[in-house]
Amino acid sequence: MLNPDASRKLLCVTQTAEGAAGYNGSMIHEIFPVGPLQCNCSIVADETTREAMVIDPGDDIEDVLALIAKHNLQVKQIVITHAHIDHVGGAMKLRAATGAPILLNQNDYALLKMLDVQAAWIGMETPAPVEIDQSITTGDIVKAGSHTASILHTPGHTEGSICLYFAAEQKLIAGDTLFAGSIGRTDLPGGSMQKIMQSLHGTVLALPDDTVVVPGHGPLTTIGEERENNPFLIQR
Ligand SMILES: [Zn+2]
């Protein structure tokens, strides 16, 4: 829930993962801001099998479905990085349209019950209650065909915040834990500055420098760039 005025621009990346053992296909990755707070929604898919996952369908589900149709994809999983309304608000619509299960860390279930309060914060309409099909945490794997991501539980912005780490593609979908030049706010219910710093230094910065970071809002960055220049992370 940062950078509400980030420019609305469509970033389409079709990435070929090199060096992954036994791996021949390439990964479709569409990143596009949705809703009034411009949450970065991602569609990750396997070009060969056309299986996909959608991460953080906060709003504008008709745009999500148009891209799904354009690439002829089948959505297998809906993954939510944390239960803020701008990331989860469209999940039920997408589940209804695709039949895919919704995955969220259980430590955010309490926040999910406060969607009406969250809607009032930002002057949005309250979405219908969101049902979670499965809790995910560190050690779990989500996948779109041959592309797999490890779930990293990174509490701090919220208790149940997670990141998705695509090791073969050297990419991190970071939710609102890490931004280009900033970190997630911790002043909302469930936030903790101490926990987000532990998550960033203990988990996120443990990743290789050339890992591309897709934050929950705003432009892409890399772990190395943030390690070097992020004012919240520079070790003095
Ligand atoms: Zn958030």
PDB file of C-alpha atoms and ligand atoms in Angstrom:
ATOM      1  CA  MET A   1       0.000   0.000   0.000  1.00  0.00           C
ATOM      2  CA  LEU A   2       2.560   2.480  -1.157  1.00  0.00           C
ATOM      3  CA  ASN A   3       3.115   4.507  -4.287  1.00  0.00           C
ATOM      4  CA  PRO A   4      -0.583   5.036  -5.097  1.00  0.00           C
ATOM      5  CA  ASP A   5       0.368   7.428  -7.870  1.00  0.00           C
ATOM      6  CA  ALA A   6       2.779   5.082  -9.613  1.00  0.00           C
ATOM      7  CA  SER A   7       2.224   5.458 -13.320  1.00  0.00           C
ATOM      8  CA  ARG A   8      -0.026   2.882 -14.899  1.00  0.00           C
ATOM      9  CA  LYS A   9       2.135   1.040 -17.294  1.00  0.00           C
ATOM     10  CA  LEU A  10       2.128  -2.421 -18.666  1.00  0.00           C
ATOM     11  CA  LEU A  11       5.336  -4.323 -18.269  1.00  0.00           C
ATOM     12  CA  CYS A  12       5.398  -7.490 -20.266  1.00  0.00           C
ATOM     13  CA  VAL A  13       8.322  -9.772 -19.789  1.00  0.00           C
ATOM     14  CA  THR A  14       8.675 -13.095 -21.521  1.00  0.00           C
ATOM     15  CA  GLN A  15      11.685 -14.611 -19.895  1.00  0.00           C
ATOM     16  CA  THR A  16      13.758 -17.573 -20.872  1.00  0.00           C
ATOM     17  CA  ALA A  17      15.314 -19.331 -17.954  1.00  0.00           C
ATOM     18  CA  GLU A  18      18.769 -20.555 -18.785  1.00  0.00           C
ATOM     19  CA  GLY A  19      20.780 -23.126 -16.946  1.00  0.00           C
ATOM     20  CA  ALA A  20      17.911 -24.853 -15.185  1.00  0.00           C
ATOM     21  CA  ALA A  21      18.431 -28.607 -15.343  1.00  0.00           C
ATOM     22  CA  GLY A  22      16.177 -30.404 -17.797  1.00  0.00           C
ATOM     23  CA  TYR A  23      14.399 -27.211 -18.610  1.00  0.00           C
ATOM     24  CA  ASN A  24      13.476 -26.172 -22.132  1.00  0.00           C
ATOM     25  CA  GLY A  25      10.431 -23.935 -21.999  1.00  0.00           C
ATOM     26  CA  SER A  26      10.225 -20.267 -21.277  1.00  0.00           C
ATOM     27  CA  MET A  27       8.250 -18.351 -18.739  1.00  0.00           C
ATOM     28  CA  ILE A  28       5.527 -15.890 -19.555  1.00  0.00           C
ATOM     29  CA  HIS A  29       5.465 -13.156 -16.934  1.00  0.00           C
ATOM     30  CA  GLU A  30       2.985 -10.311 -17.249  1.00  0.00           C
ATOM     31  CA  ILE A  31       3.226  -7.585 -14.601  1.00  0.00           C
ATOM     32  CA  PHE A  32       0.536  -4.908 -14.572  1.00  0.00           C
ATOM     33  CA  PRO A  33      -0.781  -2.481 -11.954  1.00  0.00           C
ATOM     34  CA  VAL A  34      -4.403  -2.964 -10.846  1.00  0.00           C
ATOM     35  CA  GLY A  35      -6.877  -0.910  -8.835  1.00  0.00           C
ATOM     36  CA  PRO A  36      -6.693   2.589  -7.334  1.00  0.00           C
ATOM     37  CA  LEU A  37      -3.487   1.802  -5.396  1.00  0.00           C
ATOM     38  CA  GLN A  38      -1.826   0.286  -8.492  1.00  0.00           C
ATOM     39  CA  CYS A  39      -0.876  -3.055  -6.944  1.00  0.00           C
ATOM     40  CA  ASN A  40       1.458  -4.984  -9.264  1.00  0.00           C
ATOM     41  CA  CYS A  41      -0.486  -8.081 -10.306  1.00  0.00           C
ATOM     42  CA  SER A  42       1.567 -10.865 -11.920  1.00  0.00           C
ATOM     43  CA  ILE A  43       0.589 -13.658 -14.268  1.00  0.00           C
ATOM     44  CA  VAL A  44       3.288 -16.334 -14.427  1.00  0.00           C
ATOM     45  CA  ALA A  45       2.848 -19.128 -16.946  1.00  0.00           C
ATOM     46  CA  ASP A  46       4.590 -21.991 -18.718  1.00  0.00           C
ATOM     47  CA  GLU A  47       4.708 -21.333 -22.454  1.00  0.00           C
ATOM     48  CA  THR A  48       4.603 -25.056 -23.212  1.00  0.00           C
ATOM     49  CA  THR A  49       1.844 -26.332 -20.917  1.00  0.00           C
ATOM     50  CA  ARG A  50      -0.054 -22.978 -20.725  1.00  0.00           C
ATOM     51  CA  GLU A  51      -0.514 -23.536 -16.966  1.00  0.00           C
ATOM     52  CA  ALA A  52      -0.498 -20.305 -14.955  1.00  0.00           C
ATOM     53  CA  MET A  53      -0.612 -18.775 -11.526  1.00  0.00           C
ATOM     54  CA  VAL A  54      -1.893 -15.300 -10.757  1.00  0.00           C
ATOM     55  CA  ILE A  55      -0.277 -13.358  -7.926  1.00  0.00           C
ATOM     56  CA  ASP A  56      -2.131 -10.510  -6.169  1.00  0.00           C
ATOM     57  CA  PRO A  57      -5.267  -9.994  -8.295  1.00  0.00           C
ATOM     58  CA  GLY A  58      -6.271  -6.952  -6.271  1.00  0.00           C
ATOM     59  CA  ASP A  59      -8.725  -5.468  -8.769  1.00  0.00           C
ATOM     60  CA  ASP A  60      -9.459  -5.052 -12.490  1.00  0.00           C
ATOM     61  CA  ILE A  61     -10.166  -8.773 -12.931  1.00  0.00           C
ATOM     62  CA  GLU A  62     -11.437  -8.140 -16.472  1.00  0.00           C
ATOM     63  CA  ASP A  63      -7.851  -7.062 -17.374  1.00  0.00           C
ATOM     64  CA  VAL A  64      -6.461 -10.224 -15.739  1.00  0.00           C
ATOM     65  CA  LEU A  65      -8.930 -12.399 -17.650  1.00  0.00           C
ATOM     66  CA  ALA A  66      -8.150 -10.615 -20.929  1.00  0.00           C
ATOM     67  CA  LEU A  67      -4.440 -11.458 -20.540  1.00  0.00           C
ATOM     68  CA  ILE A  68      -5.293 -15.041 -19.570  1.00  0.00           C
ATOM     69  CA  ALA A  69      -7.361 -15.331 -22.747  1.00  0.00           C
ATOM     70  CA  LYS A  70      -4.724 -13.582 -24.889  1.00  0.00           C
ATOM     71  CA  HIS A  71      -2.082 -16.138 -23.865  1.00  0.00           C
ATOM     72  CA  ASN A  72      -4.570 -19.027 -23.847  1.00  0.00           C
ATOM     73  CA  LEU A  73      -3.724 -19.963 -20.240  1.00  0.00           C
ATOM     74  CA  GLN A  74      -5.276 -22.161 -17.603  1.00  0.00           C
ATOM     75  CA  VAL A  75      -5.024 -20.661 -14.105  1.00  0.00           C
ATOM     76  CA  LYS A  76      -4.061 -23.311 -11.554  1.00  0.00           C
ATOM     77  CA  GLN A  77      -3.365 -21.198  -8.466  1.00  0.00           C
ATOM     78  CA  ILE A  78      -4.179 -17.731  -7.122  1.00  0.00           C
ATOM     79  CA  VAL A  79      -1.407 -16.667  -4.733  1.00  0.00           C
ATOM     80  CA  ILE A  80      -1.855 -13.703  -2.380  1.00  0.00           C
ATOM     81  CA  THR A  81       1.284 -12.108  -0.902  1.00  0.00           C
ATOM     82  CA  HIS A  82      -0.706 -10.586   1.991  1.00  0.00           C
ATOM     83  CA  ALA A  83      -4.297  -9.779   2.929  1.00  0.00           C
ATOM     84  CA  HIS A  84      -4.409  -6.064   2.140  1.00  0.00           C
ATOM     85  CA  ILE A  85      -7.420  -5.185   0.032  1.00  0.00           C
ATOM     86  CA  ASP A  86      -5.377  -3.842  -2.885  1.00  0.00           C
ATOM     87  CA  HIS A  87      -3.713  -7.281  -3.257  1.00  0.00           C
ATOM     88  CA  VAL A  88      -6.630  -9.622  -2.476  1.00  0.00           C
ATOM     89  CA  GLY A  89      -9.729  -7.604  -3.451  1.00  0.00           C
ATOM     90  CA  GLY A  90     -10.357  -9.372  -6.778  1.00  0.00           C
ATOM     91  CA  ALA A  91      -9.397 -12.900  -5.720  1.00  0.00           C
ATOM     92  CA  MET A  92     -12.942 -14.254  -5.371  1.00  0.00           C
ATOM     93  CA  LYS A  93     -13.949 -12.923  -8.800  1.00  0.00           C
ATOM     94  CA  LEU A  94     -10.901 -14.586 -10.325  1.00  0.00           C
ATOM     95  CA  ARG A  95     -11.603 -17.847  -8.483  1.00  0.00           C
ATOM     96  CA  ALA A  96     -15.198 -17.794  -9.736  1.00  0.00           C
ATOM     97  CA  ALA A  97     -13.978 -17.265 -13.307  1.00  0.00           C
ATOM     98  CA  THR A  98     -11.158 -19.839 -13.276  1.00  0.00           C
ATOM     99  CA  GLY A  99     -11.920 -22.390 -10.533  1.00  0.00           C
ATOM    100  CA  ALA A 100      -8.355 -21.982  -9.211  1.00  0.00           C
ATOM    101  CA  PRO A 101      -7.774 -22.188  -5.428  1.00  0.00           C
ATOM    102  CA  ILE A 102      -6.737 -19.121  -3.391  1.00  0.00           C
ATOM    103  CA  LEU A 103      -3.521 -19.454  -1.338  1.00  0.00           C
ATOM    104  CA  LEU A 104      -2.597 -17.138   1.576  1.00  0.00           C
ATOM    105  CA  ASN A 105      -0.526 -17.499   4.730  1.00  0.00           C
ATOM    106  CA  GLN A 106      -2.810 -18.221   7.679  1.00  0.00           C
ATOM    107  CA  ASN A 107      -1.257 -15.472   9.814  1.00  0.00           C
ATOM    108  CA  ASP A 108      -3.171 -12.992   7.623  1.00  0.00           C
ATOM    109  CA  TYR A 109      -6.606 -14.595   8.107  1.00  0.00           C
ATOM    110  CA  ALA A 110      -7.469 -12.008  10.800  1.00  0.00           C
ATOM    111  CA  LEU A 111      -6.676  -9.149   8.400  1.00  0.00           C
ATOM    112  CA  LEU A 112      -8.861 -10.803   5.779  1.00  0.00           C
ATOM    113  CA  LYS A 113     -11.809 -10.514   8.161  1.00  0.00           C
ATOM    114  CA  MET A 114     -11.215  -6.723   8.241  1.00  0.00           C
ATOM    115  CA  LEU A 115     -11.708  -6.068   4.520  1.00  0.00           C
ATOM    116  CA  ASP A 116     -14.580  -3.697   5.340  1.00  0.00           C
ATOM    117  CA  VAL A 117     -12.278  -1.625   7.596  1.00  0.00           C
ATOM    118  CA  GLN A 118      -9.548  -1.684   4.939  1.00  0.00           C
ATOM    119  CA  ALA A 119     -12.034  -0.589   2.268  1.00  0.00           C
ATOM    120  CA  ALA A 120     -12.973   2.407   4.423  1.00  0.00           C
ATOM    121  CA  TRP A 121      -9.285   3.417   4.749  1.00  0.00           C
ATOM    122  CA  ILE A 122      -8.999   3.938   1.027  1.00  0.00           C
ATOM    123  CA  GLY A 123     -12.599   4.763   0.124  1.00  0.00           C
ATOM    124  CA  MET A 124     -13.192   1.538  -1.813  1.00  0.00           C
ATOM    125  CA  GLU A 125     -16.311  -0.566  -1.909  1.00  0.00           C
ATOM    126  CA  THR A 126     -16.138  -3.554   0.446  1.00  0.00           C
ATOM    127  CA  PRO A 127     -15.584  -6.716  -1.620  1.00  0.00           C
ATOM    128  CA  ALA A 128     -17.449  -9.933  -0.827  1.00  0.00           C
ATOM    129  CA  PRO A 129     -15.765 -12.038   1.902  1.00  0.00           C
ATOM    130  CA  VAL A 130     -12.684 -13.893   0.633  1.00  0.00           C
ATOM    131  CA  GLU A 131     -12.368 -17.635   1.274  1.00  0.00           C
ATOM    132  CA  ILE A 132      -8.910 -19.176   1.484  1.00  0.00           C
ATOM    133  CA  ASP A 133      -8.475 -22.672   0.080  1.00  0.00           C
ATOM    134  CA  GLN A 134      -4.986 -23.334   1.465  1.00  0.00           C
ATOM    135  CA  SER A 135      -2.402 -21.709   3.752  1.00  0.00           C
ATOM    136  CA  ILE A 136       1.139 -21.445   2.388  1.00  0.00           C
ATOM    137  CA  THR A 137       4.391 -20.806   4.227  1.00  0.00           C
ATOM    138  CA  THR A 138       8.161 -21.336   4.074  1.00  0.00           C
ATOM    139  CA  GLY A 139       8.894 -24.779   2.618  1.00  0.00           C
ATOM    140  CA  ASP A 140       5.868 -24.770   0.329  1.00  0.00           C
ATOM    141  CA  ILE A 141       6.196 -24.673  -3.457  1.00  0.00           C
ATOM    142  CA  VAL A 142       3.782 -23.089  -5.914  1.00  0.00           C
ATOM    143  CA  LYS A 143       3.990 -23.810  -9.619  1.00  0.00           C
ATOM    144  CA  ALA A 144       2.914 -22.882 -13.109  1.00  0.00           C
ATOM    145  CA  GLY A 145       3.823 -25.880 -15.259  1.00  0.00           C
ATOM    146  CA  SER A 146       7.593 -26.334 -15.046  1.00  0.00           C
ATOM    147  CA  HIS A 147       8.139 -23.008 -13.242  1.00  0.00           C
ATOM    148  CA  THR A 148       8.284 -23.329  -9.477  1.00  0.00           C
ATOM    149  CA  ALA A 149       8.550 -20.777  -6.699  1.00  0.00           C
ATOM    150  CA  SER A 150       9.506 -21.358  -3.091  1.00  0.00           C
ATOM    151  CA  ILE A 151       7.335 -19.564  -0.583  1.00  0.00           C
ATOM    152  CA  LEU A 152       9.265 -17.428   1.921  1.00  0.00           C
ATOM    153  CA  HIS A 153       7.304 -16.281   4.977  1.00  0.00           C
ATOM    154  CA  THR A 154       8.457 -12.681   5.520  1.00  0.00           C
ATOM    155  CA  PRO A 155       6.351 -11.129   8.326  1.00  0.00           C
ATOM    156  CA  GLY A 156       6.574  -7.421   9.118  1.00  0.00           C
ATOM    157  CA  HIS A 157       4.387  -5.497   6.678  1.00  0.00           C
ATOM    158  CA  THR A 158       1.707  -7.930   7.866  1.00  0.00           C
ATOM    159  CA  GLU A 159       1.997 -11.089  10.012  1.00  0.00           C
ATOM    160  CA  GLY A 160       1.247 -13.316   7.029  1.00  0.00           C
ATOM    161  CA  SER A 161       3.300 -11.583   4.330  1.00  0.00           C
ATOM    162  CA  ILE A 162       5.055 -13.958   1.941  1.00  0.00           C
ATOM    163  CA  CYS A 163       7.428 -13.647  -1.030  1.00  0.00           C
ATOM    164  CA  LEU A 164       7.648 -16.020  -4.009  1.00  0.00           C
ATOM    165  CA  TYR A 165      11.180 -16.968  -5.046  1.00  0.00           C
ATOM    166  CA  PHE A 166      11.666 -18.381  -8.563  1.00  0.00           C
ATOM    167  CA  ALA A 167      15.207 -19.718  -8.113  1.00  0.00           C
ATOM    168  CA  ALA A 168      15.697 -20.940 -11.717  1.00  0.00           C
ATOM    169  CA  GLU A 169      14.516 -17.610 -13.127  1.00  0.00           C
ATOM    170  CA  GLN A 170      16.320 -15.567 -10.417  1.00  0.00           C
ATOM    171  CA  LYS A 171      13.195 -13.602  -9.625  1.00  0.00           C
ATOM    172  CA  LEU A 172      11.457 -12.591  -6.391  1.00  0.00           C
ATOM    173  CA  ILE A 173       7.854 -11.474  -6.177  1.00  0.00           C
ATOM    174  CA  ALA A 174       8.114  -9.493  -2.968  1.00  0.00           C
ATOM    175  CA  GLY A 175       4.625  -8.219  -2.165  1.00  0.00           C
ATOM    176  CA  ASP A 176       4.852  -5.144   0.051  1.00  0.00           C
ATOM    177  CA  THR A 177       7.952  -6.345   1.946  1.00  0.00           C
ATOM    178  CA  LEU A 178      10.503  -4.637  -0.332  1.00  0.00           C
ATOM    179  CA  PHE A 179      10.202  -1.780  -2.858  1.00  0.00           C
ATOM    180  CA  ALA A 180      12.720  -0.042  -5.087  1.00  0.00           C
ATOM    181  CA  GLY A 181      14.317   2.348  -2.583  1.00  0.00           C
ATOM    182  CA  SER A 182      11.855   1.639   0.210  1.00  0.00           C
ATOM    183  CA  ILE A 183      10.287  -1.052   2.389  1.00  0.00           C
ATOM    184  CA  GLY A 184       6.709  -1.879   3.370  1.00  0.00           C
ATOM    185  CA  ARG A 185       4.999   0.284   5.927  1.00  0.00           C
ATOM    186  CA  THR A 186       4.585  -1.245   9.372  1.00  0.00           C
ATOM    187  CA  ASP A 187       2.133   1.190  10.989  1.00  0.00           C
ATOM    188  CA  LEU A 188      -1.034  -0.677   9.949  1.00  0.00           C
ATOM    189  CA  PRO A 189      -2.615  -3.452  12.092  1.00  0.00           C
ATOM    190  CA  GLY A 190      -0.343  -6.529  12.103  1.00  0.00           C
ATOM    191  CA  GLY A 191       2.725  -4.501  11.107  1.00  0.00           C
ATOM    192  CA  SER A 192       6.063  -4.727  12.932  1.00  0.00           C
ATOM    193  CA  MET A 193       9.239  -2.794  12.112  1.00  0.00           C
ATOM    194  CA  GLN A 194      11.315  -5.311  14.053  1.00  0.00           C
ATOM    195  CA  LYS A 195       9.842  -8.253  12.109  1.00  0.00           C
ATOM    196  CA  ILE A 196      10.174  -6.639   8.666  1.00  0.00           C
ATOM    197  CA  MET A 197      13.843  -5.865   9.360  1.00  0.00           C
ATOM    198  CA  GLN A 198      14.392  -9.487  10.444  1.00  0.00           C
ATOM    199  CA  SER A 199      12.627 -10.719   7.292  1.00  0.00           C
ATOM    200  CA  LEU A 200      14.625  -8.405   5.041  1.00  0.00           C
ATOM    201  CA  HIS A 201      18.056  -9.050   6.527  1.00  0.00           C
ATOM    202  CA  GLY A 202      17.509 -12.727   7.394  1.00  0.00           C
ATOM    203  CA  THR A 203      15.544 -13.935   4.359  1.00  0.00           C
ATOM    204  CA  VAL A 204      15.291 -11.468   1.460  1.00  0.00           C
ATOM    205  CA  LEU A 205      18.882 -10.204   1.459  1.00  0.00           C
ATOM    206  CA  ALA A 206      20.081 -13.810   1.693  1.00  0.00           C
ATOM    207  CA  LEU A 207      19.158 -14.113  -2.005  1.00  0.00           C
ATOM    208  CA  PRO A 208      21.725 -13.542  -4.779  1.00  0.00           C
ATOM    209  CA  ASP A 209      22.430  -9.953  -5.881  1.00  0.00           C
ATOM    210  CA  ASP A 210      21.227 -10.487  -9.453  1.00  0.00           C
ATOM    211  CA  THR A 211      17.764 -11.621  -8.341  1.00  0.00           C
ATOM    212  CA  VAL A 212      15.154  -9.409 -10.025  1.00  0.00           C
ATOM    213  CA  VAL A 213      12.631  -8.081  -7.494  1.00  0.00           C
ATOM    214  CA  VAL A 214       9.013  -7.461  -8.481  1.00  0.00           C
ATOM    215  CA  PRO A 215       7.651  -5.307  -5.644  1.00  0.00           C
ATOM    216  CA  GLY A 216       3.969  -5.021  -4.733  1.00  0.00           C
ATOM    217  CA  HIS A 217       3.935  -1.468  -6.142  1.00  0.00           C
ATOM    218  CA  GLY A 218       6.165   0.588  -8.401  1.00  0.00           C
ATOM    219  CA  PRO A 219       9.162  -0.304 -10.573  1.00  0.00           C
ATOM    220  CA  LEU A 220      11.239  -3.483 -10.585  1.00  0.00           C
ATOM    221  CA  THR A 221      14.640  -3.603  -8.904  1.00  0.00           C
ATOM    222  CA  THR A 222      17.284  -6.167  -7.899  1.00  0.00           C
ATOM    223  CA  ILE A 223      18.504  -7.518  -4.582  1.00  0.00           C
ATOM    224  CA  GLY A 224      21.981  -6.098  -5.293  1.00  0.00           C
ATOM    225  CA  GLU A 225      20.611  -2.626  -6.027  1.00  0.00           C
ATOM    226  CA  GLU A 226      18.597  -2.591  -2.797  1.00  0.00           C
ATOM    227  CA  ARG A 227      21.440  -4.064  -0.733  1.00  0.00           C
ATOM    228  CA  GLU A 228      23.647  -1.248  -2.010  1.00  0.00           C
ATOM    229  CA  ASN A 229      21.322   1.748  -2.109  1.00  0.00           C
ATOM    230  CA  ASN A 230      18.061   1.193  -0.195  1.00  0.00           C
ATOM    231  CA  PRO A 231      18.217   3.706   2.688  1.00  0.00           C
ATOM    232  CA  PHE A 232      16.353   1.285   4.979  1.00  0.00           C
ATOM    233  CA  LEU A 233      18.789  -1.557   4.348  1.00  0.00           C
ATOM    234  CA  ILE A 234      22.246  -0.023   4.140  1.00  0.00           C
ATOM    235  CA  GLN A 235      24.353  -1.402   6.979  1.00  0.00           C
ATOM    236  CA  ARG A 236      26.248   1.369   8.740  1.00  0.00           C
TER     237      ARG A 236
HETATM  238 ZN    ZN B   1       0.069  -4.005   1.761  1.00  0.00          ZN
END
